[in-house]
């Protein structure tokens, strides 16, 4: 049975062009880019090209791109590196709906003497900017606010937030792991100091990421050792993956228009279809300021996990929140922060599309889900039975 893959915020298929770009660096050009000889030197040129390709996607200067092993490493490097460079006088400000890759290092710093503020969101998942303003008045801060939420797709107003942070003399990091490739991003126009992205969310392989660091930003290197990445991130470069990420960035740049039109239309079709055919369903999060590929929907009074298993049986892959927390059956910290009622948090499912999603797949999903919901409702202890 072919899988209908609607879980692209968890990870995405490696694009065929990316695999093709990577292969020579396993087979033939496997030299060390730091070597003095031409065999290694040739490889270095391809790293430089990939750096330019990634830089172009977010309109950065190539010298501001640092290759890392993943989005999690980029987030840790940004938050811990800035806090360490600036000292404990700096507060840490983040939000209650961040990915664990941001919440983890922020809480770690909290245990080591930094004051940490976690800003709340409203019922649409939008950040409380008044609370953010108050936290910024509490002293200089390293601020980490995600560009778009992985569970709901809600987009935060990063231009406005970054302007507030800079006006208050803070350092601004954004986890743009879910935003990059799904919406235009231009760091020339938005004063973020650091931005994280991850290869496997944009059709490159797992195990490669980037931290963008604006020139002049103070950052204590996190990985110590050799002089790779201009002494900002030691370790022999993962050449094939870097090359793959460069190609993926180029393809992502070329398909942003498609994400915002075709992919958004398919997502909207899915959303409208579910709302029309599944009673007691509700969309979670701001439906306007939202990634074009993401739909987080609750089917009340039933368990998201049961829906996932039954969808999986008919070949549909989706998710009940962040892939990192699923499996624990812990209710989503994002939906809880938004005040989504208990019965709806538990019945939440995230559908995340990609440029490879087809209209036929959406129609199949729309046909397959209502009977699953009806079946689960019939056995749900939470549904009031008539009579
Ligand atoms: N930040 C966000 C918003 C994410 O969605 C993810 C992964 O799901 C990460 C960070 C972590 O990225 P990686 O899996 O590359 O470590």
Short mmCIF file of C-alpha atoms in Angstrom, two decimals, residues 95-369:
data_model
loop_
_atom_site.label_atom_id
_atom_site.label_comp_id
_atom_site.label_asym_id
_atom_site.label_seq_id
_atom_site.Cartn_x
_atom_site.Cartn_y
_atom_site.Cartn_z
CA UNK A 95 7.68 31.42 24.51
CA UNK A 96 5.60 28.65 26.01
CA UNK A 97 5.00 27.10 22.59
CA UNK A 98 8.58 26.58 21.40
CA UNK A 99 9.95 23.25 20.24
CA UNK A 100 11.85 21.33 22.96
CA UNK A 101 15.05 22.20 21.04
CA UNK A 102 14.57 25.78 22.32
CA UNK A 103 12.79 25.14 25.63
CA UNK A 104 15.54 22.67 26.65
CA UNK A 105 18.50 25.07 26.42
CA UNK A 106 16.47 27.97 27.90
CA UNK A 107 15.49 25.92 30.94
CA UNK A 108 19.06 24.64 31.22
CA UNK A 109 20.28 28.25 31.42
CA UNK A 110 17.55 28.97 33.98
CA UNK A 111 19.02 26.27 36.20
CA UNK A 112 22.41 27.97 35.88
CA UNK A 113 21.47 31.43 37.07
CA UNK A 114 19.84 33.20 34.13
CA UNK A 115 16.38 34.63 34.67
CA UNK A 116 14.04 32.97 32.15
CA UNK A 117 10.72 34.37 30.91
CA UNK A 118 8.37 32.11 28.95
CA UNK A 119 5.82 34.31 27.18
CA UNK A 120 2.27 33.03 26.77
CA UNK A 121 -0.04 32.92 23.75
CA UNK A 122 -3.74 33.60 23.24
CA UNK A 123 -6.38 31.09 22.15
CA UNK A 124 -5.32 31.53 18.50
CA UNK A 125 -1.72 30.71 19.43
CA UNK A 126 -0.56 34.31 18.93
CA UNK A 127 2.14 35.71 21.16
CA UNK A 128 1.26 38.13 23.96
CA UNK A 129 3.32 41.13 22.85
CA UNK A 130 2.44 43.10 26.00
CA UNK A 131 3.97 40.36 28.13
CA UNK A 132 6.99 40.32 25.81
CA UNK A 133 7.39 44.10 26.24
CA UNK A 134 7.29 43.72 30.02
CA UNK A 135 9.91 40.95 29.97
CA UNK A 136 12.16 43.11 27.78
CA UNK A 137 11.99 45.88 30.38
CA UNK A 138 13.39 43.45 32.96
CA UNK A 139 16.95 43.90 31.62
CA UNK A 140 19.09 42.94 28.62
CA UNK A 141 18.02 39.64 27.10
CA UNK A 142 18.76 36.85 24.69
CA UNK A 143 15.39 36.27 23.04
CA UNK A 144 14.38 33.11 21.16
CA UNK A 145 10.97 33.19 19.47
CA UNK A 146 10.02 30.70 16.75
CA UNK A 147 9.01 32.00 13.33
CA UNK A 148 6.29 29.39 12.83
CA UNK A 149 4.94 26.76 15.14
CA UNK A 150 5.57 23.14 14.22
CA UNK A 151 2.25 21.88 15.65
CA UNK A 152 -0.24 24.54 14.55
CA UNK A 153 1.66 26.33 11.78
CA UNK A 154 0.88 29.67 13.49
CA UNK A 155 3.27 32.38 12.27
CA UNK A 156 4.54 34.87 14.83
CA UNK A 157 5.06 38.51 13.73
CA UNK A 158 8.84 38.18 13.73
CA UNK A 159 9.47 41.58 12.05
CA UNK A 160 7.61 43.31 14.90
CA UNK A 161 9.11 41.10 17.62
CA UNK A 162 12.67 41.52 16.32
CA UNK A 163 12.20 45.30 16.20
CA UNK A 164 11.02 45.29 19.84
CA UNK A 165 13.98 43.16 20.91
CA UNK A 166 16.53 45.31 19.09
CA UNK A 167 15.00 48.53 20.47
CA UNK A 168 15.45 47.06 23.96
CA UNK A 169 19.10 46.18 23.25
CA UNK A 170 18.51 42.42 23.16
CA UNK A 171 19.84 39.61 20.98
CA UNK A 172 17.21 38.06 18.74
CA UNK A 173 17.23 34.41 17.70
CA UNK A 174 14.42 32.77 15.77
CA UNK A 175 13.82 29.07 15.25
CA UNK A 176 12.73 29.16 11.61
CA UNK A 177 12.94 25.38 11.14
CA UNK A 178 9.29 25.20 10.04
CA UNK A 179 9.11 28.57 8.28
CA UNK A 180 12.05 28.28 5.90
CA UNK A 181 10.97 27.10 2.46
CA UNK A 182 7.28 27.62 3.23
CA UNK A 183 7.27 31.43 3.22
CA UNK A 184 9.64 34.14 2.02
CA UNK A 185 12.31 35.11 4.56
CA UNK A 186 14.62 38.07 4.09
CA UNK A 187 17.11 38.74 6.89
CA UNK A 188 18.16 42.00 5.20
CA UNK A 189 14.76 43.44 6.10
CA UNK A 190 14.18 41.81 9.49
CA UNK A 191 16.65 42.46 12.31
CA UNK A 192 17.09 38.91 13.60
CA UNK A 193 20.62 38.23 14.84
CA UNK A 194 20.39 34.45 14.50
CA UNK A 195 18.11 32.02 12.70
CA UNK A 196 17.98 28.21 12.78
CA UNK A 197 16.96 25.97 9.92
CA UNK A 198 16.98 22.22 9.39
CA UNK A 199 17.62 20.21 6.23
CA UNK A 200 15.09 17.45 6.73
CA UNK A 201 12.14 19.86 6.79
CA UNK A 202 12.99 21.13 3.29
CA UNK A 203 13.59 17.87 1.41
CA UNK A 204 17.27 17.45 2.34
CA UNK A 205 18.34 14.53 4.58
CA UNK A 206 18.14 14.35 8.35
CA UNK A 207 21.38 15.29 10.10
CA UNK A 208 22.17 18.67 8.57
CA UNK A 209 21.19 22.15 9.71
CA UNK A 210 22.26 25.76 9.63
CA UNK A 211 22.62 28.59 12.05
CA UNK A 212 22.55 32.00 10.42
CA UNK A 213 24.56 34.47 12.53
CA UNK A 214 24.48 38.10 11.55
CA UNK A 215 27.94 39.69 11.24
CA UNK A 216 29.04 41.20 14.56
CA UNK A 217 26.82 38.98 16.77
CA UNK A 218 28.66 37.78 19.87
CA UNK A 219 28.55 34.01 20.12
CA UNK A 220 30.65 31.59 22.13
CA UNK A 221 31.39 28.54 19.92
CA UNK A 222 29.62 25.45 21.19
CA UNK A 223 31.66 22.74 19.47
CA UNK A 224 35.35 23.24 20.20
CA UNK A 225 38.18 21.69 18.21
CA UNK A 226 39.35 22.44 14.67
CA UNK A 227 38.99 25.59 12.62
CA UNK A 228 36.11 24.52 10.41
CA UNK A 229 33.29 26.99 9.75
CA UNK A 230 35.64 29.87 10.52
CA UNK A 231 36.28 28.45 14.02
CA UNK A 232 32.60 28.82 14.88
CA UNK A 233 31.67 25.13 14.69
CA UNK A 234 34.47 22.56 14.86
CA UNK A 235 34.31 19.16 13.19
CA UNK A 236 35.09 17.83 9.71
CA UNK A 237 32.31 18.99 7.43
CA UNK A 238 29.53 16.57 6.44
CA UNK A 239 30.18 17.28 2.78
CA UNK A 240 27.46 15.20 1.03
CA UNK A 241 24.76 16.52 3.36
CA UNK A 242 25.97 20.11 3.05
CA UNK A 243 25.87 19.78 -0.74
CA UNK A 244 22.39 18.23 -0.48
CA UNK A 245 21.15 21.04 1.73
CA UNK A 246 22.49 23.60 -0.74
CA UNK A 247 20.54 21.97 -3.58
CA UNK A 248 17.43 21.63 -1.37
CA UNK A 249 17.64 25.33 -0.50
CA UNK A 250 17.82 26.20 -4.17
CA UNK A 251 14.74 24.04 -4.91
CA UNK A 252 12.89 25.46 -1.90
CA UNK A 253 13.52 29.00 -3.10
CA UNK A 254 12.10 28.12 -6.50
CA UNK A 255 8.97 26.51 -5.03
CA UNK A 256 7.91 29.02 -2.36
CA UNK A 257 5.28 30.38 -4.74
CA UNK A 258 3.87 26.86 -5.16
CA UNK A 259 3.81 26.38 -1.36
CA UNK A 260 1.79 29.54 -0.92
CA UNK A 261 -0.71 28.80 -3.69
CA UNK A 262 -1.06 25.11 -4.63
CA UNK A 263 -0.09 23.62 -1.27
CA UNK A 264 -2.22 26.17 0.61
CA UNK A 265 -5.22 25.37 -1.62
CA UNK A 266 -4.87 21.64 -0.93
CA UNK A 267 -4.61 22.32 2.80
CA UNK A 268 -7.70 24.53 2.65
CA UNK A 269 -9.60 21.83 0.77
CA UNK A 270 -8.67 19.32 3.48
CA UNK A 271 -9.73 21.71 6.23
CA UNK A 272 -13.07 22.63 4.63
CA UNK A 273 -13.81 18.97 3.87
CA UNK A 274 -13.18 17.82 7.45
CA UNK A 275 -15.20 20.65 8.97
CA UNK A 276 -18.11 19.80 6.67
CA UNK A 277 -18.07 16.02 7.18
CA UNK A 278 -16.86 15.50 10.76
CA UNK A 279 -19.15 16.90 13.48
CA UNK A 280 -17.47 18.36 16.60
CA UNK A 281 -14.27 19.19 14.78
CA UNK A 282 -12.38 22.47 15.30
CA UNK A 283 -9.25 24.01 13.81
CA UNK A 284 -6.54 24.89 16.32
CA UNK A 285 -4.64 28.14 15.85
CA UNK A 286 -4.80 31.33 13.81
CA UNK A 287 -6.18 30.41 10.38
CA UNK A 288 -4.83 33.53 8.67
CA UNK A 289 -1.28 33.87 9.99
CA UNK A 290 -0.43 30.25 9.38
CA UNK A 291 1.99 28.20 7.31
CA UNK A 292 0.42 27.22 3.99
CA UNK A 293 1.03 23.50 4.53
CA UNK A 294 -0.24 22.93 8.08
CA UNK A 295 -3.64 22.00 9.49
CA UNK A 296 -4.08 21.21 13.17
CA UNK A 297 -7.59 19.97 13.79
CA UNK A 298 -9.30 18.44 16.82
CA UNK A 299 -11.94 15.78 16.58
CA UNK A 300 -13.47 16.16 19.99
CA UNK A 301 -14.18 13.34 22.43
CA UNK A 302 -11.81 10.84 20.78
CA UNK A 303 -8.10 10.10 21.06
CA UNK A 304 -5.75 11.52 18.41
CA UNK A 305 -3.58 8.42 18.72
CA UNK A 306 -6.49 6.11 17.87
CA UNK A 307 -7.22 8.23 14.80
CA UNK A 308 -3.56 8.00 13.77
CA UNK A 309 -3.48 4.22 14.09
CA UNK A 310 -6.67 3.79 12.07
CA UNK A 311 -5.46 6.24 9.42
CA UNK A 312 -2.18 4.38 9.27
CA UNK A 313 -4.13 1.17 8.54
CA UNK A 314 -5.55 2.81 5.40
CA UNK A 315 -2.15 4.19 4.38
CA UNK A 316 -2.33 7.77 5.68
CA UNK A 317 0.55 9.17 7.76
CA UNK A 318 -0.16 12.19 9.98
CA UNK A 319 0.76 13.18 13.50
CA UNK A 320 -0.80 14.08 16.82
CA UNK A 321 1.48 16.97 17.66
CA UNK A 322 5.25 17.16 17.63
CA UNK A 323 6.99 13.95 16.56
CA UNK A 324 9.35 14.40 19.48
CA UNK A 325 6.56 14.25 22.05
CA UNK A 326 4.31 11.72 20.36
CA UNK A 327 4.76 8.29 21.86
CA UNK A 328 4.70 9.77 25.34
CA UNK A 329 0.93 10.40 25.16
CA UNK A 330 1.62 13.71 26.95
CA UNK A 331 -0.96 16.24 25.80
CA UNK A 332 0.55 18.89 23.54
CA UNK A 333 2.18 21.77 25.48
CA UNK A 334 1.35 24.06 22.54
CA UNK A 335 -2.39 23.37 22.57
CA UNK A 336 -2.46 23.54 26.37
CA UNK A 337 -0.74 26.95 26.27
CA UNK A 338 -3.51 28.09 23.91
CA UNK A 339 -6.17 26.93 26.39
CA UNK A 340 -7.64 24.35 24.02
CA UNK A 341 -10.14 22.26 26.05
CA UNK A 342 -8.96 18.90 27.30
CA UNK A 343 -11.39 16.94 25.09
CA UNK A 344 -10.08 18.74 22.01
CA UNK A 345 -6.36 18.54 22.90
CA UNK A 346 -6.60 14.78 23.08
CA UNK A 347 -8.38 14.50 19.75
CA UNK A 348 -5.94 16.73 17.86
CA UNK A 349 -4.31 15.66 14.63
CA UNK A 350 -1.73 17.56 12.59
CA UNK A 351 -1.76 17.24 8.82
CA UNK A 352 1.26 18.79 7.11
CA UNK A 353 1.54 18.79 3.33
CA UNK A 354 4.43 19.37 0.95
CA UNK A 355 4.94 20.29 -2.67
CA UNK A 356 4.79 16.55 -3.40
CA UNK A 357 1.22 16.21 -2.02
CA UNK A 358 -1.38 15.61 -4.74
CA UNK A 359 -5.08 16.46 -5.05
CA UNK A 360 -5.87 12.71 -5.30
CA UNK A 361 -4.19 12.11 -1.95
CA UNK A 362 -6.26 14.86 -0.35
CA UNK A 363 -9.48 13.44 -1.80
CA UNK A 364 -8.59 9.94 -0.56
CA UNK A 365 -7.92 11.33 2.93
CA UNK A 366 -11.20 13.24 2.91
CA UNK A 367 -13.04 10.04 2.02
CA UNK A 368 -11.18 7.87 4.52
CA UNK A 369 -11.35 9.92 7.70
#
